[in-house]
Amino acid sequence: MRADSLFDQLKARVVSQNTDFSNVRRDNMELNTQLRSVTAMSGVPIKPAVRQASQVTERYMDTYVRSGPANLILQSKQQLESGRGSDAQRKANDKESKGKLKEVKRILSQIQNGSSGSMDAFKQLEEYYNANIAFNEASREEAKRQRLLEILMTLVAMP
């Protein structure tokens, strides 16, 4: 099972990517507007707009498009894949549990549908079990009575 914090982190990365893309789009649209105006008139300072659009675009490309340690999409993928090891273990445990459950069901079915001898043996075992519980209960009650009698005798013997 993956922690909620992982999904919160992934959600924050998606929101961040949307914001970054909006900035790339905005800066490139501004650059496009200024470039259009340059063709219409001379002397417009476009160098800062080109630099800003280029920097924002490069950051976006490094963070979301190009392979490398800064790529958040690849980082998210690695985090999700690292949790799959525990998924595989859980699936193996589930498979083993299902196999054991199947075996228990098979044994119970054999007892239930088996020969009268196995059913009789099971019933006798159940009787022994119930008799043992009753005996233990009686022994506890007798021990309680004996202890109470000892306490009363001690109290009566006191001066």
Short mmCIF file of N, CA and C in Angstrom, two decimals, residues 2-128:
data_model
loop_
_atom_site.label_atom_id
_atom_site.label_comp_id
_atom_site.label_asym_id
_atom_site.label_seq_id
_atom_site.Cartn_x
_atom_site.Cartn_y
_atom_site.Cartn_z
N ARG A 2 0.52 2.18 -0.76
CA ARG A 2 1.33 3.38 -0.86
C ARG A 2 0.79 4.45 0.09
N ALA A 3 1.70 5.24 0.59
CA ALA A 3 1.34 6.29 1.55
C ALA A 3 0.59 7.42 0.85
N ASP A 4 -0.34 8.03 1.59
CA ASP A 4 -1.09 9.16 1.05
C ASP A 4 -0.14 10.30 0.68
N SER A 5 0.96 10.42 1.41
CA SER A 5 1.91 11.51 1.13
C SER A 5 2.48 11.39 -0.28
N LEU A 6 2.67 10.16 -0.76
CA LEU A 6 3.18 9.98 -2.13
C LEU A 6 2.19 10.55 -3.13
N PHE A 7 0.90 10.26 -2.95
CA PHE A 7 -0.10 10.76 -3.88
C PHE A 7 -0.27 12.27 -3.75
N ASP A 8 -0.11 12.81 -2.54
CA ASP A 8 -0.15 14.26 -2.37
C ASP A 8 1.02 14.90 -3.11
N GLN A 9 2.19 14.27 -3.03
CA GLN A 9 3.37 14.78 -3.72
C GLN A 9 3.18 14.72 -5.23
N LEU A 10 2.63 13.62 -5.72
CA LEU A 10 2.39 13.49 -7.16
C LEU A 10 1.38 14.54 -7.64
N LYS A 11 0.34 14.77 -6.84
CA LYS A 11 -0.66 15.78 -7.20
C LYS A 11 -0.01 17.16 -7.25
N ALA A 12 0.85 17.45 -6.27
CA ALA A 12 1.53 18.75 -6.25
C ALA A 12 2.41 18.92 -7.49
N ARG A 13 3.03 17.83 -7.94
CA ARG A 13 3.86 17.89 -9.14
C ARG A 13 3.02 18.18 -10.38
N VAL A 14 1.84 17.59 -10.48
CA VAL A 14 0.96 17.84 -11.62
C VAL A 14 0.51 19.30 -11.61
N VAL A 15 0.14 19.82 -10.44
CA VAL A 15 -0.27 21.22 -10.33
C VAL A 15 0.90 22.12 -10.72
N SER A 16 2.10 21.78 -10.25
CA SER A 16 3.29 22.55 -10.58
C SER A 16 3.56 22.53 -12.09
N GLN A 17 3.37 21.36 -12.71
CA GLN A 17 3.59 21.27 -14.15
C GLN A 17 2.60 22.15 -14.89
N ASN A 18 1.35 22.16 -14.47
CA ASN A 18 0.34 23.02 -15.12
C ASN A 18 0.72 24.49 -14.98
N THR A 19 1.16 24.89 -13.79
CA THR A 19 1.57 26.28 -13.57
C THR A 19 2.77 26.63 -14.44
N ASP A 20 3.77 25.72 -14.45
CA ASP A 20 4.97 25.97 -15.27
C ASP A 20 4.62 26.07 -16.74
N PHE A 21 3.73 25.20 -17.21
CA PHE A 21 3.35 25.26 -18.62
C PHE A 21 2.63 26.57 -18.92
N SER A 22 1.80 27.02 -18.01
CA SER A 22 1.11 28.30 -18.21
C SER A 22 2.13 29.44 -18.32
N ASN A 23 3.19 29.38 -17.50
CA ASN A 23 4.24 30.40 -17.57
C ASN A 23 4.97 30.34 -18.90
N VAL A 24 5.29 29.14 -19.36
CA VAL A 24 5.96 28.98 -20.66
C VAL A 24 5.07 29.56 -21.76
N ARG A 25 3.81 29.20 -21.71
CA ARG A 25 2.87 29.68 -22.74
C ARG A 25 2.76 31.20 -22.70
N ARG A 26 2.60 31.75 -21.48
CA ARG A 26 2.47 33.20 -21.34
C ARG A 26 3.69 33.93 -21.88
N ASP A 27 4.90 33.47 -21.46
CA ASP A 27 6.12 34.15 -21.89
C ASP A 27 6.34 34.01 -23.40
N ASN A 28 6.01 32.89 -23.95
CA ASN A 28 6.17 32.71 -25.40
C ASN A 28 5.15 33.52 -26.18
N MET A 29 3.95 33.67 -25.63
CA MET A 29 2.95 34.52 -26.29
C MET A 29 3.40 35.98 -26.24
N GLU A 30 3.99 36.37 -25.10
CA GLU A 30 4.51 37.75 -24.99
C GLU A 30 5.62 37.97 -26.00
N LEU A 31 6.52 36.98 -26.11
CA LEU A 31 7.60 37.08 -27.08
C LEU A 31 7.04 37.18 -28.50
N ASN A 32 6.06 36.38 -28.79
CA ASN A 32 5.44 36.39 -30.11
C ASN A 32 4.82 37.76 -30.40
N THR A 33 4.16 38.33 -29.39
CA THR A 33 3.55 39.65 -29.56
C THR A 33 4.62 40.70 -29.84
N GLN A 34 5.71 40.65 -29.07
CA GLN A 34 6.78 41.63 -29.27
C GLN A 34 7.46 41.44 -30.62
N LEU A 35 7.65 40.20 -31.03
CA LEU A 35 8.27 39.96 -32.33
C LEU A 35 7.39 40.50 -33.46
N ARG A 36 6.10 40.36 -33.32
CA ARG A 36 5.19 40.90 -34.34
C ARG A 36 5.29 42.42 -34.39
N SER A 37 5.40 43.03 -33.20
CA SER A 37 5.48 44.49 -33.18
C SER A 37 6.81 44.98 -33.71
N VAL A 38 7.88 44.16 -33.57
CA VAL A 38 9.19 44.54 -34.10
C VAL A 38 9.14 44.63 -35.61
N THR A 39 8.43 43.72 -36.20
CA THR A 39 8.35 43.76 -37.66
C THR A 39 7.56 44.98 -38.11
N ALA A 40 6.69 45.49 -37.27
CA ALA A 40 5.90 46.66 -37.64
C ALA A 40 6.64 47.97 -37.37
N MET A 41 7.48 48.00 -36.29
CA MET A 41 8.23 49.21 -35.97
C MET A 41 9.61 48.82 -35.47
N SER A 42 10.55 49.70 -35.56
CA SER A 42 11.92 49.38 -35.15
C SER A 42 12.21 49.96 -33.78
N GLY A 43 13.27 49.43 -33.14
CA GLY A 43 13.72 49.97 -31.87
C GLY A 43 13.03 49.37 -30.65
N VAL A 44 12.25 48.28 -30.78
CA VAL A 44 11.60 47.66 -29.62
C VAL A 44 12.59 46.72 -28.95
N PRO A 45 12.80 46.84 -27.61
CA PRO A 45 13.75 45.96 -26.91
C PRO A 45 13.16 44.57 -26.70
N ILE A 46 13.57 43.63 -27.55
CA ILE A 46 13.01 42.28 -27.44
C ILE A 46 13.95 41.29 -26.74
N LYS A 47 15.20 41.69 -26.53
CA LYS A 47 16.16 40.77 -25.94
C LYS A 47 15.70 40.23 -24.58
N PRO A 48 15.20 41.05 -23.63
CA PRO A 48 14.75 40.52 -22.34
C PRO A 48 13.58 39.53 -22.48
N ALA A 49 12.67 39.80 -23.40
CA ALA A 49 11.54 38.90 -23.60
C ALA A 49 12.01 37.57 -24.18
N VAL A 50 12.97 37.61 -25.11
CA VAL A 50 13.50 36.37 -25.69
C VAL A 50 14.22 35.57 -24.60
N ARG A 51 15.03 36.26 -23.79
CA ARG A 51 15.76 35.58 -22.72
C ARG A 51 14.79 34.95 -21.71
N GLN A 52 13.77 35.69 -21.30
CA GLN A 52 12.79 35.18 -20.32
C GLN A 52 12.05 33.97 -20.88
N ALA A 53 11.58 34.06 -22.11
CA ALA A 53 10.86 32.95 -22.73
C ALA A 53 11.77 31.74 -22.87
N SER A 54 13.02 31.98 -23.23
CA SER A 54 13.97 30.88 -23.39
C SER A 54 14.26 30.19 -22.06
N GLN A 55 14.48 30.98 -21.01
CA GLN A 55 14.77 30.42 -19.69
C GLN A 55 13.59 29.60 -19.15
N VAL A 56 12.41 30.14 -19.26
CA VAL A 56 11.21 29.44 -18.77
C VAL A 56 10.99 28.16 -19.56
N THR A 57 11.20 28.22 -20.86
CA THR A 57 11.03 27.03 -21.71
C THR A 57 12.08 25.98 -21.37
N GLU A 58 13.32 26.37 -21.18
CA GLU A 58 14.39 25.43 -20.82
C GLU A 58 14.09 24.75 -19.47
N ARG A 59 13.66 25.53 -18.49
CA ARG A 59 13.30 24.96 -17.18
C ARG A 59 12.19 23.94 -17.32
N TYR A 60 11.18 24.29 -18.10
CA TYR A 60 10.05 23.36 -18.32
C TYR A 60 10.54 22.09 -19.00
N MET A 61 11.36 22.24 -20.01
CA MET A 61 11.86 21.06 -20.74
C MET A 61 12.68 20.16 -19.82
N ASP A 62 13.56 20.75 -18.98
CA ASP A 62 14.36 19.96 -18.04
C ASP A 62 13.49 19.26 -17.00
N THR A 63 12.48 19.94 -16.55
CA THR A 63 11.65 19.42 -15.45
C THR A 63 10.65 18.37 -15.91
N TYR A 64 10.15 18.48 -17.16
CA TYR A 64 9.05 17.59 -17.57
C TYR A 64 9.29 16.80 -18.86
N VAL A 65 10.25 17.20 -19.69
CA VAL A 65 10.38 16.57 -21.00
C VAL A 65 11.68 15.78 -21.14
N ARG A 66 12.80 16.40 -20.87
CA ARG A 66 14.10 15.76 -21.08
C ARG A 66 14.40 14.74 -19.97
N SER A 67 15.07 13.66 -20.36
CA SER A 67 15.51 12.67 -19.37
C SER A 67 16.62 13.28 -18.54
N GLY A 68 16.61 12.98 -17.25
CA GLY A 68 17.66 13.48 -16.37
C GLY A 68 17.17 13.53 -14.94
N PRO A 69 18.07 13.86 -14.02
CA PRO A 69 17.71 13.83 -12.59
C PRO A 69 16.68 14.90 -12.19
N ALA A 70 16.51 15.94 -12.99
CA ALA A 70 15.56 16.99 -12.65
C ALA A 70 14.15 16.68 -13.16
N ASN A 71 13.99 15.63 -13.95
CA ASN A 71 12.69 15.31 -14.55
C ASN A 71 11.75 14.75 -13.49
N LEU A 72 10.73 15.53 -13.14
CA LEU A 72 9.78 15.13 -12.10
C LEU A 72 8.90 13.96 -12.53
N ILE A 73 8.62 13.85 -13.80
CA ILE A 73 7.78 12.74 -14.29
C ILE A 73 8.53 11.43 -14.09
N LEU A 74 9.82 11.41 -14.43
CA LEU A 74 10.62 10.19 -14.22
C LEU A 74 10.76 9.88 -12.73
N GLN A 75 10.93 10.91 -11.91
CA GLN A 75 11.02 10.69 -10.46
C GLN A 75 9.73 10.07 -9.93
N SER A 76 8.60 10.58 -10.40
CA SER A 76 7.30 10.05 -9.96
C SER A 76 7.15 8.59 -10.39
N LYS A 77 7.56 8.30 -11.61
CA LYS A 77 7.48 6.92 -12.11
C LYS A 77 8.34 5.99 -11.25
N GLN A 78 9.55 6.42 -10.91
CA GLN A 78 10.43 5.60 -10.07
C GLN A 78 9.82 5.38 -8.69
N GLN A 79 9.21 6.41 -8.12
CA GLN A 79 8.59 6.26 -6.80
C GLN A 79 7.44 5.26 -6.85
N LEU A 80 6.64 5.34 -7.90
CA LEU A 80 5.53 4.39 -8.03
C LEU A 80 6.04 2.97 -8.23
N GLU A 81 7.09 2.81 -9.03
CA GLU A 81 7.63 1.48 -9.28
C GLU A 81 8.31 0.90 -8.04
N SER A 82 8.89 1.76 -7.20
CA SER A 82 9.53 1.25 -5.99
C SER A 82 8.50 0.64 -5.04
N GLY A 83 7.27 1.10 -5.09
CA GLY A 83 6.21 0.53 -4.26
C GLY A 83 5.69 -0.79 -4.78
N ARG A 84 6.04 -1.14 -5.99
CA ARG A 84 5.54 -2.38 -6.58
C ARG A 84 6.17 -3.61 -5.96
N GLY A 85 7.36 -3.46 -5.38
CA GLY A 85 7.99 -4.59 -4.71
C GLY A 85 7.11 -5.08 -3.58
N SER A 86 6.55 -4.15 -2.79
CA SER A 86 5.66 -4.55 -1.70
C SER A 86 4.36 -5.11 -2.27
N ASP A 87 3.93 -4.60 -3.43
CA ASP A 87 2.74 -5.16 -4.07
C ASP A 87 2.98 -6.61 -4.46
N ALA A 88 4.17 -6.90 -4.99
CA ALA A 88 4.49 -8.26 -5.40
C ALA A 88 4.51 -9.19 -4.19
N GLN A 89 5.06 -8.71 -3.07
CA GLN A 89 5.10 -9.52 -1.85
C GLN A 89 3.69 -9.78 -1.35
N ARG A 90 2.85 -8.75 -1.37
CA ARG A 90 1.47 -8.90 -0.93
C ARG A 90 0.74 -9.93 -1.80
N LYS A 91 0.96 -9.85 -3.11
CA LYS A 91 0.32 -10.80 -4.03
C LYS A 91 0.80 -12.22 -3.76
N ALA A 92 2.10 -12.38 -3.48
CA ALA A 92 2.63 -13.72 -3.18
C ALA A 92 2.01 -14.25 -1.90
N ASN A 93 1.87 -13.38 -0.90
CA ASN A 93 1.24 -13.79 0.37
C ASN A 93 -0.22 -14.17 0.15
N ASP A 94 -0.93 -13.38 -0.67
CA ASP A 94 -2.33 -13.68 -0.97
C ASP A 94 -2.45 -15.03 -1.66
N LYS A 95 -1.54 -15.29 -2.60
CA LYS A 95 -1.58 -16.56 -3.33
C LYS A 95 -1.33 -17.73 -2.38
N GLU A 96 -0.36 -17.57 -1.49
CA GLU A 96 -0.05 -18.62 -0.52
C GLU A 96 -1.23 -18.85 0.42
N SER A 97 -1.85 -17.76 0.88
CA SER A 97 -3.01 -17.86 1.78
C SER A 97 -4.17 -18.57 1.08
N LYS A 98 -4.40 -18.24 -0.18
CA LYS A 98 -5.48 -18.89 -0.92
C LYS A 98 -5.23 -20.38 -1.06
N GLY A 99 -3.96 -20.75 -1.28
CA GLY A 99 -3.61 -22.16 -1.39
C GLY A 99 -3.87 -22.89 -0.08
N LYS A 100 -3.51 -22.27 1.04
CA LYS A 100 -3.73 -22.89 2.35
C LYS A 100 -5.23 -22.98 2.65
N LEU A 101 -5.97 -21.95 2.29
CA LEU A 101 -7.41 -21.97 2.51
C LEU A 101 -8.05 -23.09 1.70
N LYS A 102 -7.59 -23.28 0.48
CA LYS A 102 -8.10 -24.35 -0.36
C LYS A 102 -7.84 -25.71 0.29
N GLU A 103 -6.66 -25.88 0.87
CA GLU A 103 -6.29 -27.14 1.53
C GLU A 103 -7.18 -27.39 2.74
N VAL A 104 -7.43 -26.35 3.53
CA VAL A 104 -8.31 -26.49 4.70
C VAL A 104 -9.72 -26.86 4.26
N LYS A 105 -10.21 -26.21 3.21
CA LYS A 105 -11.55 -26.53 2.70
C LYS A 105 -11.62 -27.97 2.22
N ARG A 106 -10.54 -28.42 1.57
CA ARG A 106 -10.50 -29.80 1.08
C ARG A 106 -10.55 -30.78 2.26
N ILE A 107 -9.79 -30.51 3.30
CA ILE A 107 -9.77 -31.39 4.47
C ILE A 107 -11.14 -31.40 5.15
N LEU A 108 -11.73 -30.21 5.31
CA LEU A 108 -13.06 -30.14 5.93
C LEU A 108 -14.09 -30.88 5.09
N SER A 109 -13.97 -30.75 3.78
CA SER A 109 -14.89 -31.46 2.89
C SER A 109 -14.72 -32.96 3.04
N GLN A 110 -13.48 -33.41 3.16
CA GLN A 110 -13.23 -34.84 3.36
C GLN A 110 -13.85 -35.32 4.67
N ILE A 111 -13.70 -34.52 5.70
CA ILE A 111 -14.28 -34.90 7.00
C ILE A 111 -15.79 -34.95 6.89
N GLN A 112 -16.37 -33.92 6.28
CA GLN A 112 -17.83 -33.84 6.19
C GLN A 112 -18.38 -34.92 5.27
N ASN A 113 -17.74 -35.14 4.14
CA ASN A 113 -18.26 -36.08 3.16
C ASN A 113 -17.59 -37.45 3.24
N GLY A 114 -16.63 -37.56 4.13
CA GLY A 114 -15.85 -38.79 4.22
C GLY A 114 -16.66 -39.94 4.78
N SER A 115 -15.94 -41.00 5.05
CA SER A 115 -16.59 -42.20 5.58
C SER A 115 -17.14 -41.90 6.96
N SER A 116 -18.05 -42.77 7.41
CA SER A 116 -18.65 -42.57 8.73
C SER A 116 -17.58 -42.69 9.80
N GLY A 117 -16.50 -43.41 9.53
CA GLY A 117 -15.42 -43.56 10.51
C GLY A 117 -14.77 -42.23 10.82
N SER A 118 -14.46 -41.42 9.79
CA SER A 118 -13.82 -40.13 10.04
C SER A 118 -14.79 -39.18 10.73
N MET A 119 -16.07 -39.26 10.37
CA MET A 119 -17.06 -38.41 11.03
C MET A 119 -17.25 -38.84 12.48
N ASP A 120 -17.25 -40.15 12.72
CA ASP A 120 -17.38 -40.64 14.09
C ASP A 120 -16.17 -40.23 14.92
N ALA A 121 -14.99 -40.34 14.32
CA ALA A 121 -13.78 -39.94 15.04
C ALA A 121 -13.82 -38.45 15.36
N PHE A 122 -14.29 -37.66 14.43
CA PHE A 122 -14.40 -36.22 14.68
C PHE A 122 -15.40 -35.94 15.80
N LYS A 123 -16.53 -36.61 15.80
CA LYS A 123 -17.55 -36.41 16.85
C LYS A 123 -17.00 -36.84 18.20
N GLN A 124 -16.25 -37.94 18.23
CA GLN A 124 -15.68 -38.40 19.50
C GLN A 124 -14.65 -37.39 19.99
N LEU A 125 -13.84 -36.87 19.08
CA LEU A 125 -12.87 -35.85 19.45
C LEU A 125 -13.57 -34.62 20.01
N GLU A 126 -14.68 -34.25 19.41
CA GLU A 126 -15.46 -33.11 19.89
C GLU A 126 -16.01 -33.38 21.28
N GLU A 127 -16.46 -34.62 21.52
CA GLU A 127 -16.96 -34.98 22.86
C GLU A 127 -15.84 -34.89 23.89
N TYR A 128 -14.65 -35.39 23.55
CA TYR A 128 -13.51 -35.29 24.45
C TYR A 128 -13.19 -33.84 24.77
#
